[in-house]
Coordinates of N, CA and C in Angstrom, one line a residue:
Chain G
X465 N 8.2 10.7 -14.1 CA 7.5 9.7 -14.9 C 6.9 8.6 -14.0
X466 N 7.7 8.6 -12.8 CA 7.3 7.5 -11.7 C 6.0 7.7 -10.8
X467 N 5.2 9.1 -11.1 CA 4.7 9.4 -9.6 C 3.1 8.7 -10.4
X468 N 2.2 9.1 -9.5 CA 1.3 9.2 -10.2 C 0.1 9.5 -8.9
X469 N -0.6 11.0 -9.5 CA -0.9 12.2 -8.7 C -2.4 12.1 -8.5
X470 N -2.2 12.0 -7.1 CA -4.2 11.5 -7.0 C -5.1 12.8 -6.5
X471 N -6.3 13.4 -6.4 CA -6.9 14.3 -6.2 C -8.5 13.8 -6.2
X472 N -8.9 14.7 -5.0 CA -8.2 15.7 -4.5 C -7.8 15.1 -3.3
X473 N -7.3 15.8 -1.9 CA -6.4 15.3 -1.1 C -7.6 15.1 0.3
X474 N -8.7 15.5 0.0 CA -9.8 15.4 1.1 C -11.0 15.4 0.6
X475 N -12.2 14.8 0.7 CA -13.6 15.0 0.4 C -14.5 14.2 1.1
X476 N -15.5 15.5 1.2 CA -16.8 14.8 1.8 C -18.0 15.2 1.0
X477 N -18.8 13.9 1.1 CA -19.6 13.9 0.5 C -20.9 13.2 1.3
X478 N -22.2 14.0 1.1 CA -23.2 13.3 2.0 C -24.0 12.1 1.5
X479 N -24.4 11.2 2.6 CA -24.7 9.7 2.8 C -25.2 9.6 1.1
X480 N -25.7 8.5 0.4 CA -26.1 8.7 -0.4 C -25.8 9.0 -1.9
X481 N -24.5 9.8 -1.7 CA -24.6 10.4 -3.0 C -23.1 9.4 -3.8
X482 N -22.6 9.8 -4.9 CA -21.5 9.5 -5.1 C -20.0 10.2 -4.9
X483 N -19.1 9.5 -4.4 CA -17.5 9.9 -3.8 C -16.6 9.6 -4.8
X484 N -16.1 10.6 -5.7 CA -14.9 10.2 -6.9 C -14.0 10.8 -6.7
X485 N -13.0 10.4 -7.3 CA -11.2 10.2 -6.6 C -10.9 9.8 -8.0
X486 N -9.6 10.8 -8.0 CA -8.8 11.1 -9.7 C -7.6 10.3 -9.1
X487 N -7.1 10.0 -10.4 CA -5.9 9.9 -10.5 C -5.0 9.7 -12.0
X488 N -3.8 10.4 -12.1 CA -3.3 10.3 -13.3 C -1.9 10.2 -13.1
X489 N -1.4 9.7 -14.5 CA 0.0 9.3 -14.8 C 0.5 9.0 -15.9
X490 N 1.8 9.1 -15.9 CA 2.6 9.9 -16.8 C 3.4 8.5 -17.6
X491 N 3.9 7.6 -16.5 CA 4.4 6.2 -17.2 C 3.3 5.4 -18.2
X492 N 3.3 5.5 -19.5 CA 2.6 4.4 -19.9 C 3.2 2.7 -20.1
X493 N 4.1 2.8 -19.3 CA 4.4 1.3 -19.5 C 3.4 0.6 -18.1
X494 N 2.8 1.3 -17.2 CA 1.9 1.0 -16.5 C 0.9 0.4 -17.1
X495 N 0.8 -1.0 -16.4 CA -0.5 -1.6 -16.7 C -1.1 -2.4 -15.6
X496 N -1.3 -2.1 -14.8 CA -2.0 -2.5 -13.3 C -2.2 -1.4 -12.4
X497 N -3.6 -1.0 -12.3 CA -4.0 0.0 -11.8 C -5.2 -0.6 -10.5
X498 N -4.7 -0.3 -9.2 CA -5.3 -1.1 -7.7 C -6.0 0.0 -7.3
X499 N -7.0 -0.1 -6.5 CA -7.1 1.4 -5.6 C -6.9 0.3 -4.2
X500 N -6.9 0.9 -3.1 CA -6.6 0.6 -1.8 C -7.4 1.3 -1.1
X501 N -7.9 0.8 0.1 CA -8.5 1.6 0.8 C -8.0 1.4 2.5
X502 N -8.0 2.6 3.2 CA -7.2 1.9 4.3 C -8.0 3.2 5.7
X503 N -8.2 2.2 6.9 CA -8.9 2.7 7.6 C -7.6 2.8 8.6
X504 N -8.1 4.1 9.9 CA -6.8 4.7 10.6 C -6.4 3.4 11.5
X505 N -4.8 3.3 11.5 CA -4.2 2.4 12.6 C -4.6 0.9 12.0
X506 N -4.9 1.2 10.3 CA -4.8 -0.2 9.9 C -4.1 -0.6 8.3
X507 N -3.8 -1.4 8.1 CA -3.2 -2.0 6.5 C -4.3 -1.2 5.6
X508 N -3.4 -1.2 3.8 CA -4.3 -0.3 3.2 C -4.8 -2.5 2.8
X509 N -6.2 -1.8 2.4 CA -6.8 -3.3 1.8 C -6.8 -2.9 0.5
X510 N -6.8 -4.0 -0.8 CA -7.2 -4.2 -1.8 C -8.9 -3.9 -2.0
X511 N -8.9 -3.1 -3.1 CA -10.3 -2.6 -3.2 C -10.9 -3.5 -4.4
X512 N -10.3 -2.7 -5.3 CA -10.5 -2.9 -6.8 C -9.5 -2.5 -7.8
X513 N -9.2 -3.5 -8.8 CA -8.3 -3.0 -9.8 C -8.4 -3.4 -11.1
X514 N -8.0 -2.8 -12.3 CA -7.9 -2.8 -13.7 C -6.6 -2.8 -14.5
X515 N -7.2 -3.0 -15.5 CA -5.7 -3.6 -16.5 C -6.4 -2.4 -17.8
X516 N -5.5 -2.1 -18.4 CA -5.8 -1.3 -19.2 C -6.7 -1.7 -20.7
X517 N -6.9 -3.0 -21.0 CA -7.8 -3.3 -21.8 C -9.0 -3.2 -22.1
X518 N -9.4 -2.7 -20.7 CA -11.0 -2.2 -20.3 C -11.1 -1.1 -20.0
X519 N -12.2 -0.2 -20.1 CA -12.3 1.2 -19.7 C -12.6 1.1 -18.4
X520 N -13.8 -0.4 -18.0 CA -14.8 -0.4 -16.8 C -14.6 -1.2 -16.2
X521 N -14.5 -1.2 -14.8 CA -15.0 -2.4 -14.1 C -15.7 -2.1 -12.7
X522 N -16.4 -2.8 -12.9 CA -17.3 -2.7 -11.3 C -17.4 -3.9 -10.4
X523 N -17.5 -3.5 -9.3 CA -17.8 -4.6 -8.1 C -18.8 -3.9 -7.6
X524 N -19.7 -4.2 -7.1 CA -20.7 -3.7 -6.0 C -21.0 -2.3 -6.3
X525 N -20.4 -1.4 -4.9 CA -21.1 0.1 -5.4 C -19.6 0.4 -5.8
X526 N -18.8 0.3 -6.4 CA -17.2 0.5 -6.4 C -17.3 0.5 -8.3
X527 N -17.0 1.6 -8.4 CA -16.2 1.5 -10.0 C -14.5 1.8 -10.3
X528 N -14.1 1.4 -11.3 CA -12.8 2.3 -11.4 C -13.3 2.3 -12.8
X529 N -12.9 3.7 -13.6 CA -12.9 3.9 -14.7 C -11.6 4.5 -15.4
X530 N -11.7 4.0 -16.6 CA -9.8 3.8 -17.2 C -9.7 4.6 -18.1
X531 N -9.2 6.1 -18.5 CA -9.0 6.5 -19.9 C -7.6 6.2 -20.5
X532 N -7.7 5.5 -20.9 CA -6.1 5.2 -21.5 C -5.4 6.2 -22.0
X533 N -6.1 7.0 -23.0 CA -5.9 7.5 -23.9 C -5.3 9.5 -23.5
X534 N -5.9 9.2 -22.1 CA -5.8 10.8 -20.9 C -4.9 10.5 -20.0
X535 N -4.2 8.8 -20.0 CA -3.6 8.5 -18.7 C -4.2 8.5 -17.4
X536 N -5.7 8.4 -17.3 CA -6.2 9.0 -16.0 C -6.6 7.7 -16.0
X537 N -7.1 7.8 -14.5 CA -8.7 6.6 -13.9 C -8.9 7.3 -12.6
X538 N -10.3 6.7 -12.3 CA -11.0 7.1 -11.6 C -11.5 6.2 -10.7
X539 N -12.2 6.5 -9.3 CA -12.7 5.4 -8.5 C -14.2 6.4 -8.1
X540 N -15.3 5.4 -8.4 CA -16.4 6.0 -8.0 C -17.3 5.1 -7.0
X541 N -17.9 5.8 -6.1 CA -18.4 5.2 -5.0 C -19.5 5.2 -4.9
X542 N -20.5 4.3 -5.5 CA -21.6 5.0 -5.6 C -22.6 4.8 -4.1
X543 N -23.7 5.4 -4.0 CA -24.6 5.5 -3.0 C -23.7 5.2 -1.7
X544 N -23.0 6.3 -1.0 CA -21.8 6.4 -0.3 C -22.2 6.0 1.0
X545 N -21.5 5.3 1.8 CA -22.1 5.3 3.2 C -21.3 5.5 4.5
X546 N -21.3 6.1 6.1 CA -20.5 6.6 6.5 C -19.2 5.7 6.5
X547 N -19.8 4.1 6.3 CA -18.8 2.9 6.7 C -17.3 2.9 5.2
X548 N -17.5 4.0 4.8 CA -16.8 4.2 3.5 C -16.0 5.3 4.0
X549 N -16.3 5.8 4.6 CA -15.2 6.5 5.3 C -13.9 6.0 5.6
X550 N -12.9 6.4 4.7 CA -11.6 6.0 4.8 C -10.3 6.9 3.8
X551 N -9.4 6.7 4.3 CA -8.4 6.9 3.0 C -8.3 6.1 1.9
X552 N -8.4 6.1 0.8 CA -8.0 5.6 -0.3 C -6.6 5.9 -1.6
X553 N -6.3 5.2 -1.8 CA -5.1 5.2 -2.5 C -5.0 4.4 -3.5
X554 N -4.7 5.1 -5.1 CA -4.6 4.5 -6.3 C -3.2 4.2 -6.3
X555 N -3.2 3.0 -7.0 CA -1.7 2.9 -7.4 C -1.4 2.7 -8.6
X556 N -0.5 2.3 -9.1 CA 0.1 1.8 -10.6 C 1.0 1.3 -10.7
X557 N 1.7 -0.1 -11.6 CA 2.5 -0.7 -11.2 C 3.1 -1.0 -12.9
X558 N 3.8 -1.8 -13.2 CA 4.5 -2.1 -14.8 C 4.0 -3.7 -14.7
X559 N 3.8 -3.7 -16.0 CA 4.2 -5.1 -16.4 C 5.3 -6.0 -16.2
X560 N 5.3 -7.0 -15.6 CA 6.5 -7.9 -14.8 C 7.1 -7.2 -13.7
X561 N 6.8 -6.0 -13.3 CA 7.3 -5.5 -12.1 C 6.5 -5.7 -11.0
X562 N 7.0 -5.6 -9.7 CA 6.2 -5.9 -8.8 C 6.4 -4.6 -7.9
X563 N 6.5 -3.7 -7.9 CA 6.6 -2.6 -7.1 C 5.4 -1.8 -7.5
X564 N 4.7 -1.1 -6.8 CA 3.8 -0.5 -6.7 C 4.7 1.2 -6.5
X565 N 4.0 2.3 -7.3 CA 3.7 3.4 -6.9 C 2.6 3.7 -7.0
X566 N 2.2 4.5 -5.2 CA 0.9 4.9 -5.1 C 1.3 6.5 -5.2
X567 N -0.2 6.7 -5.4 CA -0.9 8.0 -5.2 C -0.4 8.7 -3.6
X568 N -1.1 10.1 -3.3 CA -0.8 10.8 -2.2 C -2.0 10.4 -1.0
X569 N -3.1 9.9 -1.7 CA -4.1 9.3 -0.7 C -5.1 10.5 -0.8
X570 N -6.7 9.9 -0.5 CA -7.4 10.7 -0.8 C -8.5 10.2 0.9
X571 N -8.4 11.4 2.0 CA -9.2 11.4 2.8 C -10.9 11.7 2.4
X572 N -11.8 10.5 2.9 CA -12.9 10.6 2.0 C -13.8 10.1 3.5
X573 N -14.9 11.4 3.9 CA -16.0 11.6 4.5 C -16.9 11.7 4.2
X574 N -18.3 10.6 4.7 CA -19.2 10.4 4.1 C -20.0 10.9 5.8
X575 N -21.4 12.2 5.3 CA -21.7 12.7 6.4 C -23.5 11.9 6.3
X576 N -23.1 11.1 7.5 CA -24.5 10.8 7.8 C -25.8 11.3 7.5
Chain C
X984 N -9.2 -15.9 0.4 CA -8.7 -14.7 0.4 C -7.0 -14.5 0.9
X985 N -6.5 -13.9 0.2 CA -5.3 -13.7 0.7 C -4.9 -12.9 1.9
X986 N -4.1 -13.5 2.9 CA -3.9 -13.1 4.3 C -2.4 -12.8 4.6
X987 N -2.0 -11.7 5.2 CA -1.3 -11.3 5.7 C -1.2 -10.7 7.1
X988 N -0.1 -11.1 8.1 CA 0.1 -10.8 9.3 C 0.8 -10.1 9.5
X989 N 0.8 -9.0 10.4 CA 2.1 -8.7 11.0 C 2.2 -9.1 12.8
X990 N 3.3 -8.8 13.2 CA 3.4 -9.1 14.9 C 5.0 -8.4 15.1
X991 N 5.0 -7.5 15.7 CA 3.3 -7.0 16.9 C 2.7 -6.5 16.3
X992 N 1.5 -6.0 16.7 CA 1.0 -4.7 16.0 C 1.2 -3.1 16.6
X993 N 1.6 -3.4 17.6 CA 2.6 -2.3 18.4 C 3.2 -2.1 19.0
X994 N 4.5 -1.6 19.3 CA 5.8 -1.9 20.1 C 6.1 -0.7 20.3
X995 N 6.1 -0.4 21.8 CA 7.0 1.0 22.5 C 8.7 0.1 22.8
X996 N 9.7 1.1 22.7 CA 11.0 0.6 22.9 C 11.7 1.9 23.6
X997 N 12.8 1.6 24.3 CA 13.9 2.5 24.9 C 14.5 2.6 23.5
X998 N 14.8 4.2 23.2 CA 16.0 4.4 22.7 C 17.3 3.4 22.6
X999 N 18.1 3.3 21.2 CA 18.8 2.6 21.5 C 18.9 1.3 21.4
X1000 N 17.5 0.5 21.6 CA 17.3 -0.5 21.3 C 17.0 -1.4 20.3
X1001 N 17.1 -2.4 19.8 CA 16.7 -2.9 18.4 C 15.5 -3.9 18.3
X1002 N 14.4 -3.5 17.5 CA 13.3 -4.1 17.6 C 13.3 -4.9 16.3
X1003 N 12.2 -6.1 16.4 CA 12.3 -6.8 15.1 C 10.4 -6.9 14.9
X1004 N 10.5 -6.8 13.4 CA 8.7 -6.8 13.3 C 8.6 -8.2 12.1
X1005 N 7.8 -9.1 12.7 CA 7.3 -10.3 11.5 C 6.2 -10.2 10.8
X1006 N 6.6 -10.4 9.1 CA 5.2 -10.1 8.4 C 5.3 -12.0 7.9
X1007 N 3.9 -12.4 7.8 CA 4.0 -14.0 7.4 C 2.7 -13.7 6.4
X1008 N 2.7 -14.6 5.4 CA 1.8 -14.5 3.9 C 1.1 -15.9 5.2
X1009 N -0.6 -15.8 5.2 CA -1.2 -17.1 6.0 C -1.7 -18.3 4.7
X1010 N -1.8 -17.4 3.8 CA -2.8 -18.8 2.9 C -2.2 -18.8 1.4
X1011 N -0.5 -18.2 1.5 CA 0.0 -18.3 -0.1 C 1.5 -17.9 -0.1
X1012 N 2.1 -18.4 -0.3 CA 3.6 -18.0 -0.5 C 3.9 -17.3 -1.3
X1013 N 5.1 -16.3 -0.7 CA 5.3 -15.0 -1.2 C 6.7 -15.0 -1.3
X1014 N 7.3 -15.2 -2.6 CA 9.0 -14.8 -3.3 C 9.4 -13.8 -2.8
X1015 N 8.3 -13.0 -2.6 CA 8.5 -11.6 -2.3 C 7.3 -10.8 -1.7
X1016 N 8.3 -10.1 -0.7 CA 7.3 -9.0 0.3 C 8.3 -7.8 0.4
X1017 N 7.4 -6.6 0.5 CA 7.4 -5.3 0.5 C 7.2 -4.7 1.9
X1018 N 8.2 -3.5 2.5 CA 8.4 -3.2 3.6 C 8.4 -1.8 3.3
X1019 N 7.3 -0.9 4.2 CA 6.8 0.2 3.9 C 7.0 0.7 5.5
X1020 N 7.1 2.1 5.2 CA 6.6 3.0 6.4 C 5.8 4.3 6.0
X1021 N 5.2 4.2 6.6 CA 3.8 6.0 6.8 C 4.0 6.6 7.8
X1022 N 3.5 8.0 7.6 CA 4.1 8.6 8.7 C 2.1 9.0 8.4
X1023 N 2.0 10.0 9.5 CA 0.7 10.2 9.6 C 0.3 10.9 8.7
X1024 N -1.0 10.8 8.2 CA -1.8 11.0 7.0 C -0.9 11.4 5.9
X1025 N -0.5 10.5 5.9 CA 0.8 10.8 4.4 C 0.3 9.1 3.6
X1026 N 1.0 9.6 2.2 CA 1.1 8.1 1.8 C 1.8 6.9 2.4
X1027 N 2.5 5.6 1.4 CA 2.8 5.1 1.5 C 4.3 4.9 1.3
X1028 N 5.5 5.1 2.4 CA 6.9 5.1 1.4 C 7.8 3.3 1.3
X1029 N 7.8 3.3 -0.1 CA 8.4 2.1 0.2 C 9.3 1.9 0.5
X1030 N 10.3 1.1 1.3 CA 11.4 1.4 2.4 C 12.5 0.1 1.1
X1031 N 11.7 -1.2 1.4 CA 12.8 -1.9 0.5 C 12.0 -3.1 -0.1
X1032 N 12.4 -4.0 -1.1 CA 12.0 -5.3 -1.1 C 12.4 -6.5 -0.3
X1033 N 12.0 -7.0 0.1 CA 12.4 -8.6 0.5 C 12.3 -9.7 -0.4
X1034 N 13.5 -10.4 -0.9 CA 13.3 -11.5 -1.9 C 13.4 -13.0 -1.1
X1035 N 12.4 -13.8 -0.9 CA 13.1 -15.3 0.0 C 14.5 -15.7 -0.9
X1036 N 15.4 -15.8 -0.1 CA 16.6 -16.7 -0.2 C 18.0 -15.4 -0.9
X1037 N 17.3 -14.2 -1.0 CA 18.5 -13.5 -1.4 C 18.3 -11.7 -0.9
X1038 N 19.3 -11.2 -0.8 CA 19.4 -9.8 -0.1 C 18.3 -9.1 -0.5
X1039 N 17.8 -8.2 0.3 CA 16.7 -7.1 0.7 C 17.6 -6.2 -0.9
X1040 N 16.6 -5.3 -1.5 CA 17.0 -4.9 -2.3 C 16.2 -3.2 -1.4
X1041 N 17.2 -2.3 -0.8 CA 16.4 -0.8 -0.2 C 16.5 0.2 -1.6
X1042 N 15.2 1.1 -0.9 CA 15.2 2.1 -1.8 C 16.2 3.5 -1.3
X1043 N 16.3 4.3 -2.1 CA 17.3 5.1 -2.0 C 16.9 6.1 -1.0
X1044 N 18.0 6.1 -0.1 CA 17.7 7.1 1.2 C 17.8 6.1 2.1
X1045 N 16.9 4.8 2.2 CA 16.9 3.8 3.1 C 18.0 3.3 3.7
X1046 N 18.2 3.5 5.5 CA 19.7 2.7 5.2 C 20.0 1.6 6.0
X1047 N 20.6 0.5 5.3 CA 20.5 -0.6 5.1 C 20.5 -1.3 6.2
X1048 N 21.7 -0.6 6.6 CA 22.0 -1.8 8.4 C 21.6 -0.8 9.2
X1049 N 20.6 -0.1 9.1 CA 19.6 0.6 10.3 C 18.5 -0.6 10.2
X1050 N 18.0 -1.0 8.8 CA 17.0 -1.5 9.1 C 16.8 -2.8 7.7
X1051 N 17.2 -4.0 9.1 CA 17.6 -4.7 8.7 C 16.7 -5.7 8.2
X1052 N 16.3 -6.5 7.0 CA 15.4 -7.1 6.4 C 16.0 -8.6 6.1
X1053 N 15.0 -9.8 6.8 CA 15.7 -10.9 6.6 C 14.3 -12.1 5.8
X1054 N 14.7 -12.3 4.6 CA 13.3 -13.1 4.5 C 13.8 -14.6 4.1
X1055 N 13.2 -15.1 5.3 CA 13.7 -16.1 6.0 C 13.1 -18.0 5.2
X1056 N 11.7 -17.7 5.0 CA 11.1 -18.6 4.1 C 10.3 -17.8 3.5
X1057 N 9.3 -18.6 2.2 CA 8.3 -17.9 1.5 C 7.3 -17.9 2.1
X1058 N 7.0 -17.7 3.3 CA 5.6 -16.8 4.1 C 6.5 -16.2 5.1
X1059 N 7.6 -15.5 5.4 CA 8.0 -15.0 6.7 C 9.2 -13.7 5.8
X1060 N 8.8 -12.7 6.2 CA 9.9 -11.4 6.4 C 10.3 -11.2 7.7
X1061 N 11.1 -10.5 7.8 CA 11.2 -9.9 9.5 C 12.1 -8.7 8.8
X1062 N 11.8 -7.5 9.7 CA 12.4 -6.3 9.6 C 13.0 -5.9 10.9
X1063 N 13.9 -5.3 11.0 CA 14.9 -4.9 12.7 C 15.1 -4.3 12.0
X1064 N 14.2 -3.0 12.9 CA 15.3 -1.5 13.0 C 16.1 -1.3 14.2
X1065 N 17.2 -1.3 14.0 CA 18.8 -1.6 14.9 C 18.7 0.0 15.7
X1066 N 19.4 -0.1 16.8 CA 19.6 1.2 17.8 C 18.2 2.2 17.1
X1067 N 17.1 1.7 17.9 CA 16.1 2.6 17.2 C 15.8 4.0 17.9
X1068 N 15.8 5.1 17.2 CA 15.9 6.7 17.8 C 14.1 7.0 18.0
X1069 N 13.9 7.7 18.6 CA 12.8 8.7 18.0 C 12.4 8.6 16.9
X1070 N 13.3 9.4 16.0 CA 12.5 9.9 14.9 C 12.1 8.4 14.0
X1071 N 12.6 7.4 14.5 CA 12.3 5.6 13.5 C 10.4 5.6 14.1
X1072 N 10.2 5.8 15.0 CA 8.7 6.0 15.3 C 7.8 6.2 14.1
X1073 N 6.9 5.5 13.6 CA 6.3 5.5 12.6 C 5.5 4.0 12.9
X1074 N 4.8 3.7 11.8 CA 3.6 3.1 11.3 C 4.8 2.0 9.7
X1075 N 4.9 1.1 10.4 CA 5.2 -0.3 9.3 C 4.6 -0.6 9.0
X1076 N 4.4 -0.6 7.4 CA 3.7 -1.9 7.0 C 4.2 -2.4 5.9
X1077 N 4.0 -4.4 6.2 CA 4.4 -5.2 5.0 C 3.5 -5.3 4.1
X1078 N 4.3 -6.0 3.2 CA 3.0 -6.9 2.0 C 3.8 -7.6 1.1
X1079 N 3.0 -8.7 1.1 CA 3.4 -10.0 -0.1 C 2.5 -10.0 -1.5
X1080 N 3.7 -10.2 -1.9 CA 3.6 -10.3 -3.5 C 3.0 -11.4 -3.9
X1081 N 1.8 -11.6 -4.5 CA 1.0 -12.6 -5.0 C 0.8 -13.0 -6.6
X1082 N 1.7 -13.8 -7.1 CA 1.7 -14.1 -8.1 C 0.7 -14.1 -8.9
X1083 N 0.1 -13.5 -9.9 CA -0.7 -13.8 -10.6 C -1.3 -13.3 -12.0
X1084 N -2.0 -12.8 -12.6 CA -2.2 -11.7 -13.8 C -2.0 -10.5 -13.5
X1085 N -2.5 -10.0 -11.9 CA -2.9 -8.9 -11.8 C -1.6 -8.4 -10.3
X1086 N -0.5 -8.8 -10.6 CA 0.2 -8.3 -9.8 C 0.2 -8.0 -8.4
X1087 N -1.3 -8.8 -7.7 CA -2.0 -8.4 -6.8 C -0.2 -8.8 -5.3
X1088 N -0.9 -7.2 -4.5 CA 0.5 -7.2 -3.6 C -1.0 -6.9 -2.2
X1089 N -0.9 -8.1 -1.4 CA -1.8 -7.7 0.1 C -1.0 -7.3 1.1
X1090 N -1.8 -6.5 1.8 CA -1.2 -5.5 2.7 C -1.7 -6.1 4.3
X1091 N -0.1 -6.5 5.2 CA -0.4 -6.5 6.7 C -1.1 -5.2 7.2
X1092 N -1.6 -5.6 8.5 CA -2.3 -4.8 9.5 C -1.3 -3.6 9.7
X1093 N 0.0 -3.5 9.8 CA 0.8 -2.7 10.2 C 1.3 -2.9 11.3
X1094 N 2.2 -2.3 11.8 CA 2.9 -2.2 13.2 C 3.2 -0.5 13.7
X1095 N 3.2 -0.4 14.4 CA 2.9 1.0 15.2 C 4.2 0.9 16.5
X1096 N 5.3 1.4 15.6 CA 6.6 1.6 16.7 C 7.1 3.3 17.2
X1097 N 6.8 2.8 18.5 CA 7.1 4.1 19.0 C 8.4 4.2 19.9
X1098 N 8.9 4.8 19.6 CA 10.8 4.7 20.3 C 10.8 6.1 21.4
X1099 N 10.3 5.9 22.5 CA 11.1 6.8 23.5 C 12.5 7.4 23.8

């Protein structure tokens, strides 16, 4: 009930197009959903994150979308560029808790 | 923006030896920081919490006085891994817990220890 399973485990996609990254889970006392993004030989960074009262949120070319109702969300990338090349990692956390469980990480290549 | 350090950011050691890694919150004070290690292209495993002013709380498997967690004020952790082997070689990283709606936790640069 603790994990929460991201897919797929590698992808590439060329310059331009859009890069999406699953993730689902099983705890619904979860209600803080982060993605991370983390480049090699460095900290993961804070991307973007959602609370489950919304389906949507966007920043720039960066979506996360939230099905409450499937347990899932999603991270979409839109008009992808090589400099997005990175690992990314969803997490999910509880209300009043502060521990984070992430996902398995999702290797993501964007081909010039 | 919220900032996080670590130092060093990479340490070779003799077997045997005991290394210490400092994570410091730069622009917000942190109750609490989180002590991770990765191994290569793997996730993230959480190793333990750090609470300022009271004992590290480790996760299961973690062992305790191998790797020792002191959080000393609310911007400073320090981690020492004690008689460090080989196999302790891995990729550290901290992060402080930022109070707020959104649970937001920022992540140090990492540290990169390699034990001969």
């Amino acid at each position: 009930q603790q994990q929460v399973k991201q897919s797929p485990q590698s992808l590439i996609v060329q310059k331009g197009g859009i890069s999406i990254i699953n993730c689902a889970y099983e705890n619904t006392a979860f209600d803080y959903f982060p993605w991370y993004q983390q480049f090699p030989g460095k900290g993961p960074a804070l991307l973007i994150a959602i609370r489950p009262d919304v389906s949507e949120k966007k920043e720039g070319r960066f979506t996360i979308s939230f099905n409450k109702s499937a347990k899932q969300f999603s991270l979409h990338i839109m008009d992808s560029q090589p400099g997005d090349s990175a690992t990314y990692f969803c997490a999910a956390s509880k209300r009043g808790a502060q521990k984070l469980v992430f996902g398995q990480g999702t290797r993501l290549t964007i081909n010039p | 923006g919220a900032v996080v350090s670590q130092h060093p950011s990479w340490v070779i050691c003799k077997s045997g030896t005991s290394v210490k890694i400092e994570c410091r919150s730069l622009d917000f004070q942190a109750t609490t920081m989180f002590w991770y290690r990765q191994f290569p292209k793997q996730s993230l495993m959480l190793m333990a919490t750090s609470n300022e002013g009271s004992k590290a709380t480790y996760e299961q498997g973690v062992e305790k006085d191998k790797f020792l967690i002191n959080h000393a004020s609310l911007t400073l952790s320090t981690l020492t891994v004690t008689s460090a082997h080989p196999e302790d070689s891995s990729f550290y990283i901290c992060s402080a817990w930022r109070d707020s709606s959104y649970n937001e936790q920022f992540f140090g640069p990492g540290t990169r220890l390699t034990v001969l």
